[in-house]
Amino acid sequence: MSRPHDYIVGWICALHIEYVAAKTFLDEKHDPPEFVSTNDNNLYTLGKIGKHNTVIAILPHGEYGIAPAASVARDMLHSFPNIRIGLMVGIGGGAPSPKHDIRLGDIVVSASDNGKHGGVFNFDHGKVIQGQPFEESGFLNQSPVILRTAVQGLRAEYEAEGHQLERAINEILDQKRRLRKKYGRPRAITDRLYQPWVLHQPHDDPNCDLCSKSPSSRIVRSQRASDEDNPTIHYGLIASSNKLMKDATIRDELAKKGVLCFETEAAGLMNHFPCLVIRGICDYADTHKNDEWQGYAAMAAAAYAKDLLCQIQPNRAEAEAKISENEVSATTRKVNTIIHHHQTRENKDILQWLTPASYSLLQSDNIGRRQPGTGQWFMDSSEFCHWRDSPNQTLFCPGIPGAGKTILTSIVINSLEDLFSNDKTVGIAYVYCNFQRQNDQTAKELLASLLKQLLQSLPAIPESIKLLYQRHKNNGSPPLLEDISSKLLSATKLFSRVFIIVDALDECRITDGTRKKFLEEIFKLQLHSKANVFITSRPMPDVKDQFQTSITLEVRATDADVERFLRGQMPQLPSFFRRDGLEELVISQVVRSVKGMFLLAQLHLDSLRSKISVDAVHKALASLPSGSDAYFQAYETAMERIMSQSPSHRDLAKQVIAWTVCAMRPLTIEELRHALAVEVDKAELNRDALPETSIILRVCVGLVTVGESDGIIRLVHYTTQEYFEKTKMTWFPEAESEITTTCVTYLKFQEFKSGICPNDEALRKRLEQNPLFYYASHHWGDHARNAKTICKGVIEFLKSDSNVESSAQSLMAREGYLYSDRVPKNMKGLHLAAYFGDSAATQILLLENDIDLEDGHNRTALSYAVSNQHLDVTILLLENGAYID
């Protein structure tokens, strides 16, 4: 057995293919080590290269990135404490440029730029800002002097005599013929460099036959002369990140700044395991990645590493300071810090990937609206107590509209979180279904929200979830319903008990079977996990039928709870309400009229709030609506109050309600304020025209609310939406066209004529400073389609190429690694009109545009119309001669 103290060179590989290549260049192979450090999970091969005893280690299967590399280095230093020289050898993605003719099979060696910085840049810590250099925080330490000296010596030798790397590789492959197919040099014809705007087609084969169909798709390069080194060795900056680089546009931007190569491990080593990074180029860091060149690139890098070690005299290596025990301790601390930060960031990425939805702020708002003491009857009921204390139970709680089901749900959630706050083995997850979020709340999204909350309760995200994330991340795909369902079941089994709470199941959409599928998955989950399920809903027959064998407890506002609520609101009424027993009269009359409906009590109180005399209050109390149409009458009364306001307040209230009713998703108050301040035909927003939130709420007489925690403006209740769905043609018949005009006016602003933002930071800044921009770019076309007419400003917007590109970037961008640049360039108005299915606009734009015009992703208007299932526009384009690929 070999003695660990005899080894002074540490060689780290990330991939199996790199490990195989490294082992082939050993001059001698030694026995395994006689012992390694406890908890060292590395796989080692020991041997000699030249006169140096060398230990080769590989990352665990399926892992890559900064943190795993740091872990391997840490464990290697514990088991082989005499190591003095470090190498990171393997494959990477090349960044060719006019200055650096990098080709597949070439080698990139990390080297400093005239001493300005180290040869490796941690791309995760830097920013790419057009026209500016990298921030210094991203640069890592230089390689040790002994290695930099060896690089210079070998470089001079190669320049004078040429290298023999190709011969060395072929000699090994002649000896190990079984490796030649995978590790031999591929044919030169397979070295293809595509234009940065050419993306690999999803259904194309690895040879990129579809990508190569157009001669202009590839960058033509002349053959290397016979006196040129092939492979060529390049010296310079290597960009290291946790994420694979697969974007040619970003690659080229970084190449301009001196980056030659991209990889995923070195940043975990440079400051804590001083080493030289050597990368064989196997692809061009774009979407056209394939495995064909990986074997040869690994061999080329390993061949160079061997030549480099032979430049170092043994006595020089022995004279190098070994990493002392103190250094190991410091390295361990630093590596643990790296791993912690990496895991924290990775956990956030995984949870965000599962679903961006979060219900915690909504829960905070809902429980904050509870009047102290209300709902106690429910918490004390035998039905609830039995459900809470017994596993595998379902409690179904139907209730008439406005009975207080949502607030009661928040009370249940709050009580469970308090009860089990010190028991981390109990999982609690909840969703609030909402009629305004039906487009977002698919069965998959609702289940993903439950899974996300359970994962947040665990000390660490399970490996199965991480593997699922990695698999889909590499393909750029979201999780499937089957993935979410199976992982949710697995997650529930990690807890001793699980509570699943669903509010307003009746507001879950039914048109595509969402509600049915969601319930099926919940019941399947309960069957296999013994979870407790709590559901509220209006008493609709098709919902009630699903819970015939469940514990059922009707939600109804008790007179005592309504009275508590009213007494809590009385201080907000004018002072004359406290004269001559009027307050008690109001409470008794309202309690008697609402018949178990909290919402109706609130609406009555809002109506009474506007009265200016005792006599007016008495008259209003005498005519309080009740019965089956009480809500309709209450909303009619509220609208009468709105219409009786001054013209400016009346118009503001109607605008607010129209936006809130017709919006494609719930709006934040800032989005709405910007919408309300837009002036048609103006080229910029007058920020002095932004209405105050307090005025918005006051003029709407209680029909809308703003969440204190999430800032979302909402109608006060689902019944409010139902009322306006029936009456909106009376109150705001032109709402869809007016909203469309507002959106395109905003998108036409002078501020957006600069076109697309050059990077993430600029795009984030644009979105933050212009709150309506994201909504307008995503939904102007939906409103235009609903308006069923050509809305003012649409065609003018679609003819402004720079504004269209700005809008398209916001529309197409996705959160993630430099997402701002992964959008199709050169999108035109015709593409956007087809994307949204705006037939009228498409018809007009066809008069002035090439029907087969392609954007930067080679997509036509027909492609967008078909992919978004807009039949009318698809037929229109085909009838006008659109080319079918």
PDB file of C-alpha atoms in Angstrom, residues 409-639:
ATOM      1  CA  THR A 409     -58.611  29.453   7.193  1.00  0.00           C
ATOM      2  CA  SER A 410     -55.921  31.907   8.276  1.00  0.00           C
ATOM      3  CA  ILE A 411     -56.913  31.281  11.907  1.00  0.00           C
ATOM      4  CA  VAL A 412     -56.528  27.520  11.388  1.00  0.00           C
ATOM      5  CA  ILE A 413     -53.108  27.946   9.764  1.00  0.00           C
ATOM      6  CA  ASN A 414     -51.961  30.294  12.505  1.00  0.00           C
ATOM      7  CA  SER A 415     -53.124  27.941  15.268  1.00  0.00           C
ATOM      8  CA  LEU A 416     -51.329  24.950  13.696  1.00  0.00           C
ATOM      9  CA  GLU A 417     -48.107  26.940  13.261  1.00  0.00           C
ATOM     10  CA  ASP A 418     -48.278  28.033  16.902  1.00  0.00           C
ATOM     11  CA  LEU A 419     -49.123  24.541  18.156  1.00  0.00           C
ATOM     12  CA  PHE A 420     -46.268  22.833  16.305  1.00  0.00           C
ATOM     13  CA  SER A 421     -43.739  25.698  16.311  1.00  0.00           C
ATOM     14  CA  ASN A 422     -41.256  23.585  18.298  1.00  0.00           C
ATOM     15  CA  ASP A 423     -41.886  20.329  16.461  1.00  0.00           C
ATOM     16  CA  LYS A 424     -39.905  20.307  13.218  1.00  0.00           C
ATOM     17  CA  THR A 425     -41.273  16.861  12.344  1.00  0.00           C
ATOM     18  CA  VAL A 426     -44.685  18.368  11.531  1.00  0.00           C
ATOM     19  CA  GLY A 427     -45.162  19.873   8.072  1.00  0.00           C
ATOM     20  CA  ILE A 428     -47.761  22.538   7.280  1.00  0.00           C
ATOM     21  CA  ALA A 429     -48.518  23.735   3.753  1.00  0.00           C
ATOM     22  CA  TYR A 430     -51.377  25.817   2.419  1.00  0.00           C
ATOM     23  CA  VAL A 431     -52.761  27.534  -0.668  1.00  0.00           C
ATOM     24  CA  TYR A 432     -55.377  30.243  -1.117  1.00  0.00           C
ATOM     25  CA  CYS A 433     -57.251  29.704  -4.369  1.00  0.00           C
ATOM     26  CA  ASN A 434     -58.291  32.967  -5.983  1.00  0.00           C
ATOM     27  CA  PHE A 435     -60.599  33.690  -8.902  1.00  0.00           C
ATOM     28  CA  GLN A 436     -58.212  36.410 -10.114  1.00  0.00           C
ATOM     29  CA  ARG A 437     -55.305  33.953 -10.291  1.00  0.00           C
ATOM     30  CA  GLN A 438     -57.047  31.143 -12.144  1.00  0.00           C
ATOM     31  CA  ASN A 439     -54.637  31.392 -15.080  1.00  0.00           C
ATOM     32  CA  ASP A 440     -51.668  30.848 -12.755  1.00  0.00           C
ATOM     33  CA  GLN A 441     -53.178  28.377 -10.320  1.00  0.00           C
ATOM     34  CA  THR A 442     -52.949  25.187 -12.334  1.00  0.00           C
ATOM     35  CA  ALA A 443     -52.971  21.838 -10.572  1.00  0.00           C
ATOM     36  CA  LYS A 444     -49.206  21.636 -11.009  1.00  0.00           C
ATOM     37  CA  GLU A 445     -48.603  25.115  -9.591  1.00  0.00           C
ATOM     38  CA  LEU A 446     -50.823  24.512  -6.568  1.00  0.00           C
ATOM     39  CA  LEU A 447     -49.107  21.201  -5.799  1.00  0.00           C
ATOM     40  CA  ALA A 448     -45.705  22.797  -6.370  1.00  0.00           C
ATOM     41  CA  SER A 449     -46.578  25.469  -3.793  1.00  0.00           C
ATOM     42  CA  LEU A 450     -47.370  22.772  -1.251  1.00  0.00           C
ATOM     43  CA  LEU A 451     -44.113  20.974  -2.045  1.00  0.00           C
ATOM     44  CA  LYS A 452     -42.125  24.216  -1.807  1.00  0.00           C
ATOM     45  CA  GLN A 453     -43.473  24.965   1.677  1.00  0.00           C
ATOM     46  CA  LEU A 454     -42.700  21.482   2.957  1.00  0.00           C
ATOM     47  CA  LEU A 455     -39.165  21.692   1.578  1.00  0.00           C
ATOM     48  CA  GLN A 456     -38.691  25.051   3.315  1.00  0.00           C
ATOM     49  CA  SER A 457     -39.453  23.310   6.607  1.00  0.00           C
ATOM     50  CA  LEU A 458     -36.719  20.713   6.145  1.00  0.00           C
ATOM     51  CA  PRO A 459     -33.118  21.267   7.313  1.00  0.00           C
ATOM     52  CA  ALA A 460     -31.875  20.401   3.810  1.00  0.00           C
ATOM     53  CA  ILE A 461     -33.431  19.847   0.412  1.00  0.00           C
ATOM     54  CA  PRO A 462     -33.470  16.106  -0.404  1.00  0.00           C
ATOM     55  CA  GLU A 463     -31.006  14.868  -3.021  1.00  0.00           C
ATOM     56  CA  SER A 464     -33.857  13.547  -5.182  1.00  0.00           C
ATOM     57  CA  ILE A 465     -35.172  17.094  -5.552  1.00  0.00           C
ATOM     58  CA  LYS A 466     -31.698  18.390  -6.413  1.00  0.00           C
ATOM     59  CA  LEU A 467     -31.260  15.706  -9.056  1.00  0.00           C
ATOM     60  CA  LEU A 468     -34.657  16.544 -10.552  1.00  0.00           C
ATOM     61  CA  TYR A 469     -33.676  20.207 -10.648  1.00  0.00           C
ATOM     62  CA  GLN A 470     -30.323  19.483 -12.285  1.00  0.00           C
ATOM     63  CA  ARG A 471     -31.904  17.260 -14.925  1.00  0.00           C
ATOM     64  CA  HIS A 472     -34.463  19.862 -15.920  1.00  0.00           C
ATOM     65  CA  LYS A 473     -32.070  22.808 -15.547  1.00  0.00           C
ATOM     66  CA  ASN A 474     -29.710  21.291 -18.074  1.00  0.00           C
ATOM     67  CA  ASN A 475     -32.613  21.105 -20.530  1.00  0.00           C
ATOM     68  CA  GLY A 476     -34.045  24.486 -19.541  1.00  0.00           C
ATOM     69  CA  SER A 477     -37.395  22.824 -18.788  1.00  0.00           C
ATOM     70  CA  PRO A 478     -39.897  23.248 -15.931  1.00  0.00           C
ATOM     71  CA  PRO A 479     -40.913  20.312 -13.702  1.00  0.00           C
ATOM     72  CA  LEU A 480     -43.782  18.110 -14.858  1.00  0.00           C
ATOM     73  CA  LEU A 481     -46.961  17.453 -12.885  1.00  0.00           C
ATOM     74  CA  GLU A 482     -45.825  13.864 -12.399  1.00  0.00           C
ATOM     75  CA  ASP A 483     -42.503  15.096 -11.001  1.00  0.00           C
ATOM     76  CA  ILE A 484     -44.208  17.419  -8.532  1.00  0.00           C
ATOM     77  CA  SER A 485     -46.721  14.791  -7.457  1.00  0.00           C
ATOM     78  CA  SER A 486     -44.129  12.110  -6.749  1.00  0.00           C
ATOM     79  CA  LYS A 487     -41.756  14.500  -4.967  1.00  0.00           C
ATOM     80  CA  LEU A 488     -44.600  15.894  -2.874  1.00  0.00           C
ATOM     81  CA  LEU A 489     -45.423  12.390  -1.710  1.00  0.00           C
ATOM     82  CA  SER A 490     -41.757  11.740  -0.936  1.00  0.00           C
ATOM     83  CA  ALA A 491     -41.552  14.992   1.014  1.00  0.00           C
ATOM     84  CA  THR A 492     -44.578  14.185   3.181  1.00  0.00           C
ATOM     85  CA  LYS A 493     -42.901  10.942   4.279  1.00  0.00           C
ATOM     86  CA  LEU A 494     -40.075  12.967   5.830  1.00  0.00           C
ATOM     87  CA  PHE A 495     -42.489  14.333   8.474  1.00  0.00           C
ATOM     88  CA  SER A 496     -44.272  12.603  11.342  1.00  0.00           C
ATOM     89  CA  ARG A 497     -47.454  14.480  10.418  1.00  0.00           C
ATOM     90  CA  VAL A 498     -48.491  16.744   7.556  1.00  0.00           C
ATOM     91  CA  PHE A 499     -51.329  19.259   7.339  1.00  0.00           C
ATOM     92  CA  ILE A 500     -52.549  20.433   3.923  1.00  0.00           C
ATOM     93  CA  ILE A 501     -54.884  23.466   3.941  1.00  0.00           C
ATOM     94  CA  VAL A 502     -56.774  24.674   0.845  1.00  0.00           C
ATOM     95  CA  ASP A 503     -58.985  27.756   0.950  1.00  0.00           C
ATOM     96  CA  ALA A 504     -61.724  28.558  -1.587  1.00  0.00           C
ATOM     97  CA  LEU A 505     -61.549  25.379  -3.643  1.00  0.00           C
ATOM     98  CA  ASP A 506     -64.590  26.659  -5.544  1.00  0.00           C
ATOM     99  CA  GLU A 507     -62.435  29.480  -6.977  1.00  0.00           C
ATOM    100  CA  CYS A 508     -60.071  26.965  -8.585  1.00  0.00           C
ATOM    101  CA  ARG A 509     -60.747  26.861 -12.321  1.00  0.00           C
ATOM    102  CA  ILE A 510     -62.704  23.954 -13.747  1.00  0.00           C
ATOM    103  CA  THR A 511     -62.559  24.582 -17.512  1.00  0.00           C
ATOM    104  CA  ASP A 512     -59.550  22.333 -18.152  1.00  0.00           C
ATOM    105  CA  GLY A 513     -60.071  19.931 -15.270  1.00  0.00           C
ATOM    106  CA  THR A 514     -57.709  21.798 -12.944  1.00  0.00           C
ATOM    107  CA  ARG A 515     -59.896  21.492  -9.847  1.00  0.00           C
ATOM    108  CA  LYS A 516     -60.630  17.813 -10.485  1.00  0.00           C
ATOM    109  CA  LYS A 517     -56.956  16.970 -11.048  1.00  0.00           C
ATOM    110  CA  PHE A 518     -55.830  18.954  -8.014  1.00  0.00           C
ATOM    111  CA  LEU A 519     -58.300  17.147  -5.752  1.00  0.00           C
ATOM    112  CA  GLU A 520     -57.340  13.769  -7.188  1.00  0.00           C
ATOM    113  CA  GLU A 521     -53.674  14.452  -6.387  1.00  0.00           C
ATOM    114  CA  ILE A 522     -54.513  15.649  -2.866  1.00  0.00           C
ATOM    115  CA  PHE A 523     -56.574  12.535  -2.135  1.00  0.00           C
ATOM    116  CA  LYS A 524     -53.861  10.296  -3.608  1.00  0.00           C
ATOM    117  CA  LEU A 525     -51.318  12.053  -1.418  1.00  0.00           C
ATOM    118  CA  GLN A 526     -53.482  11.519   1.647  1.00  0.00           C
ATOM    119  CA  LEU A 527     -53.977   7.853   0.850  1.00  0.00           C
ATOM    120  CA  HIS A 528     -50.232   7.181   0.849  1.00  0.00           C
ATOM    121  CA  SER A 529     -49.071   9.633   3.499  1.00  0.00           C
ATOM    122  CA  LYS A 530     -51.896   9.838   6.084  1.00  0.00           C
ATOM    123  CA  ALA A 531     -51.868  13.625   5.755  1.00  0.00           C
ATOM    124  CA  ASN A 532     -54.609  15.777   7.264  1.00  0.00           C
ATOM    125  CA  VAL A 533     -56.523  17.834   4.688  1.00  0.00           C
ATOM    126  CA  PHE A 534     -58.559  20.982   5.383  1.00  0.00           C
ATOM    127  CA  ILE A 535     -60.741  22.448   2.588  1.00  0.00           C
ATOM    128  CA  THR A 536     -63.125  25.417   2.426  1.00  0.00           C
ATOM    129  CA  SER A 537     -65.531  26.162  -0.402  1.00  0.00           C
ATOM    130  CA  ARG A 538     -68.875  27.610  -1.225  1.00  0.00           C
ATOM    131  CA  PRO A 539     -71.519  24.858  -0.876  1.00  0.00           C
ATOM    132  CA  MET A 540     -71.526  23.913  -4.554  1.00  0.00           C
ATOM    133  CA  PRO A 541     -72.960  20.439  -5.325  1.00  0.00           C
ATOM    134  CA  ASP A 542     -70.043  19.336  -7.519  1.00  0.00           C
ATOM    135  CA  VAL A 543     -67.623  20.211  -4.715  1.00  0.00           C
ATOM    136  CA  LYS A 544     -69.686  18.809  -1.854  1.00  0.00           C
ATOM    137  CA  ASP A 545     -69.996  15.473  -3.674  1.00  0.00           C
ATOM    138  CA  GLN A 546     -66.227  14.992  -3.336  1.00  0.00           C
ATOM    139  CA  PHE A 547     -66.441  15.055   0.475  1.00  0.00           C
ATOM    140  CA  GLN A 548     -69.406  12.848   1.288  1.00  0.00           C
ATOM    141  CA  THR A 549     -67.365  10.653   3.665  1.00  0.00           C
ATOM    142  CA  SER A 550     -65.367  13.510   5.207  1.00  0.00           C
ATOM    143  CA  ILE A 551     -65.903  15.369   8.448  1.00  0.00           C
ATOM    144  CA  THR A 552     -68.013  18.406   7.556  1.00  0.00           C
ATOM    145  CA  LEU A 553     -68.409  21.625   9.514  1.00  0.00           C
ATOM    146  CA  GLU A 554     -70.277  24.571   8.010  1.00  0.00           C
ATOM    147  CA  VAL A 555     -68.621  27.971   8.265  1.00  0.00           C
ATOM    148  CA  ARG A 556     -71.102  30.629   9.262  1.00  0.00           C
ATOM    149  CA  ALA A 557     -70.513  33.948  10.987  1.00  0.00           C
ATOM    150  CA  THR A 558     -72.167  33.692  14.402  1.00  0.00           C
ATOM    151  CA  ASP A 559     -74.083  36.673  15.744  1.00  0.00           C
ATOM    152  CA  ALA A 560     -71.489  36.951  18.510  1.00  0.00           C
ATOM    153  CA  ASP A 561     -68.633  37.109  15.971  1.00  0.00           C
ATOM    154  CA  VAL A 562     -70.436  39.673  13.818  1.00  0.00           C
ATOM    155  CA  GLU A 563     -71.046  41.765  16.930  1.00  0.00           C
ATOM    156  CA  ARG A 564     -67.348  41.553  17.876  1.00  0.00           C
ATOM    157  CA  PHE A 565     -66.431  42.661  14.378  1.00  0.00           C
ATOM    158  CA  LEU A 566     -68.848  45.600  14.452  1.00  0.00           C
ATOM    159  CA  ARG A 567     -67.732  46.791  17.870  1.00  0.00           C
ATOM    160  CA  GLY A 568     -64.152  46.703  16.651  1.00  0.00           C
ATOM    161  CA  GLN A 569     -65.102  48.957  13.711  1.00  0.00           C
ATOM    162  CA  MET A 570     -67.251  51.478  15.596  1.00  0.00           C
ATOM    163  CA  PRO A 571     -64.391  53.837  16.573  1.00  0.00           C
ATOM    164  CA  GLN A 572     -63.860  54.518  12.851  1.00  0.00           C
ATOM    165  CA  LEU A 573     -67.386  55.927  12.400  1.00  0.00           C
ATOM    166  CA  PRO A 574     -68.232  59.624  12.868  1.00  0.00           C
ATOM    167  CA  SER A 575     -68.603  60.737  16.507  1.00  0.00           C
ATOM    168  CA  PHE A 576     -72.354  61.272  16.306  1.00  0.00           C
ATOM    169  CA  PHE A 577     -72.819  57.483  16.092  1.00  0.00           C
ATOM    170  CA  ARG A 578     -72.030  57.386  19.789  1.00  0.00           C
ATOM    171  CA  ARG A 579     -75.045  59.541  20.748  1.00  0.00           C
ATOM    172  CA  ASP A 580     -78.368  58.378  22.216  1.00  0.00           C
ATOM    173  CA  GLY A 581     -77.800  54.643  21.789  1.00  0.00           C
ATOM    174  CA  LEU A 582     -77.295  54.915  18.019  1.00  0.00           C
ATOM    175  CA  GLU A 583     -74.205  52.689  18.148  1.00  0.00           C
ATOM    176  CA  GLU A 584     -76.115  49.854  19.812  1.00  0.00           C
ATOM    177  CA  LEU A 585     -78.961  50.251  17.341  1.00  0.00           C
ATOM    178  CA  VAL A 586     -76.571  49.977  14.414  1.00  0.00           C
ATOM    179  CA  ILE A 587     -74.974  46.837  15.852  1.00  0.00           C
ATOM    180  CA  SER A 588     -78.286  45.089  16.535  1.00  0.00           C
ATOM    181  CA  GLN A 589     -79.825  46.001  13.164  1.00  0.00           C
ATOM    182  CA  VAL A 590     -76.772  44.966  11.146  1.00  0.00           C
ATOM    183  CA  VAL A 591     -76.373  41.678  13.061  1.00  0.00           C
ATOM    184  CA  ARG A 592     -80.029  40.834  12.397  1.00  0.00           C
ATOM    185  CA  SER A 593     -79.828  41.662   8.675  1.00  0.00           C
ATOM    186  CA  VAL A 594     -76.613  39.908   7.635  1.00  0.00           C
ATOM    187  CA  LYS A 595     -77.689  36.363   8.578  1.00  0.00           C
ATOM    188  CA  GLY A 596     -74.206  34.928   9.057  1.00  0.00           C
ATOM    189  CA  MET A 597     -72.390  36.923   6.336  1.00  0.00           C
ATOM    190  CA  PHE A 598     -69.350  38.865   7.580  1.00  0.00           C
ATOM    191  CA  LEU A 599     -68.874  40.531   4.221  1.00  0.00           C
ATOM    192  CA  LEU A 600     -72.392  41.941   4.211  1.00  0.00           C
ATOM    193  CA  ALA A 601     -71.783  43.427   7.672  1.00  0.00           C
ATOM    194  CA  GLN A 602     -68.675  45.142   6.300  1.00  0.00           C
ATOM    195  CA  LEU A 603     -70.539  46.477   3.247  1.00  0.00           C
ATOM    196  CA  HIS A 604     -73.379  47.788   5.428  1.00  0.00           C
ATOM    197  CA  LEU A 605     -70.900  49.500   7.694  1.00  0.00           C
ATOM    198  CA  ASP A 606     -69.126  51.101   4.709  1.00  0.00           C
ATOM    199  CA  SER A 607     -72.477  52.400   3.518  1.00  0.00           C
ATOM    200  CA  LEU A 608     -73.371  53.833   6.946  1.00  0.00           C
ATOM    201  CA  ARG A 609     -69.942  55.468   7.227  1.00  0.00           C
ATOM    202  CA  SER A 610     -70.920  58.054   4.610  1.00  0.00           C
ATOM    203  CA  LYS A 611     -74.075  59.217   6.417  1.00  0.00           C
ATOM    204  CA  ILE A 612     -73.991  62.738   7.809  1.00  0.00           C
ATOM    205  CA  SER A 613     -76.852  62.730  10.332  1.00  0.00           C
ATOM    206  CA  VAL A 614     -78.713  60.547  12.810  1.00  0.00           C
ATOM    207  CA  ASP A 615     -81.813  60.695  10.634  1.00  0.00           C
ATOM    208  CA  ALA A 616     -79.885  59.481   7.595  1.00  0.00           C
ATOM    209  CA  VAL A 617     -78.541  56.556   9.602  1.00  0.00           C
ATOM    210  CA  HIS A 618     -82.062  55.589  10.744  1.00  0.00           C
ATOM    211  CA  LYS A 619     -83.326  55.657   7.173  1.00  0.00           C
ATOM    212  CA  ALA A 620     -80.410  53.552   5.976  1.00  0.00           C
ATOM    213  CA  LEU A 621     -80.927  50.978   8.740  1.00  0.00           C
ATOM    214  CA  ALA A 622     -84.572  50.658   7.780  1.00  0.00           C
ATOM    215  CA  SER A 623     -83.622  49.724   4.213  1.00  0.00           C
ATOM    216  CA  LEU A 624     -80.677  47.396   4.792  1.00  0.00           C
ATOM    217  CA  PRO A 625     -80.836  44.678   2.109  1.00  0.00           C
ATOM    218  CA  SER A 626     -81.068  41.049   3.172  1.00  0.00           C
ATOM    219  CA  GLY A 627     -81.943  37.752   1.595  1.00  0.00           C
ATOM    220  CA  SER A 628     -80.633  36.107  -1.573  1.00  0.00           C
ATOM    221  CA  ASP A 629     -79.916  39.345  -3.455  1.00  0.00           C
ATOM    222  CA  ALA A 630     -78.448  41.219  -0.483  1.00  0.00           C
ATOM    223  CA  TYR A 631     -74.963  41.385  -2.018  1.00  0.00           C
ATOM    224  CA  PHE A 632     -76.257  42.652  -5.356  1.00  0.00           C
ATOM    225  CA  GLN A 633     -78.226  45.388  -3.618  1.00  0.00           C
ATOM    226  CA  ALA A 634     -75.242  46.275  -1.410  1.00  0.00           C
ATOM    227  CA  TYR A 635     -72.965  46.616  -4.450  1.00  0.00           C
ATOM    228  CA  GLU A 636     -75.583  48.671  -6.277  1.00  0.00           C
ATOM    229  CA  THR A 637     -75.715  50.990  -3.279  1.00  0.00           C
ATOM    230  CA  ALA A 638     -71.919  51.241  -3.265  1.00  0.00           C
ATOM    231  CA  MET A 639     -71.876  52.164  -6.956  1.00  0.00           C
TER     232      MET A 639
END
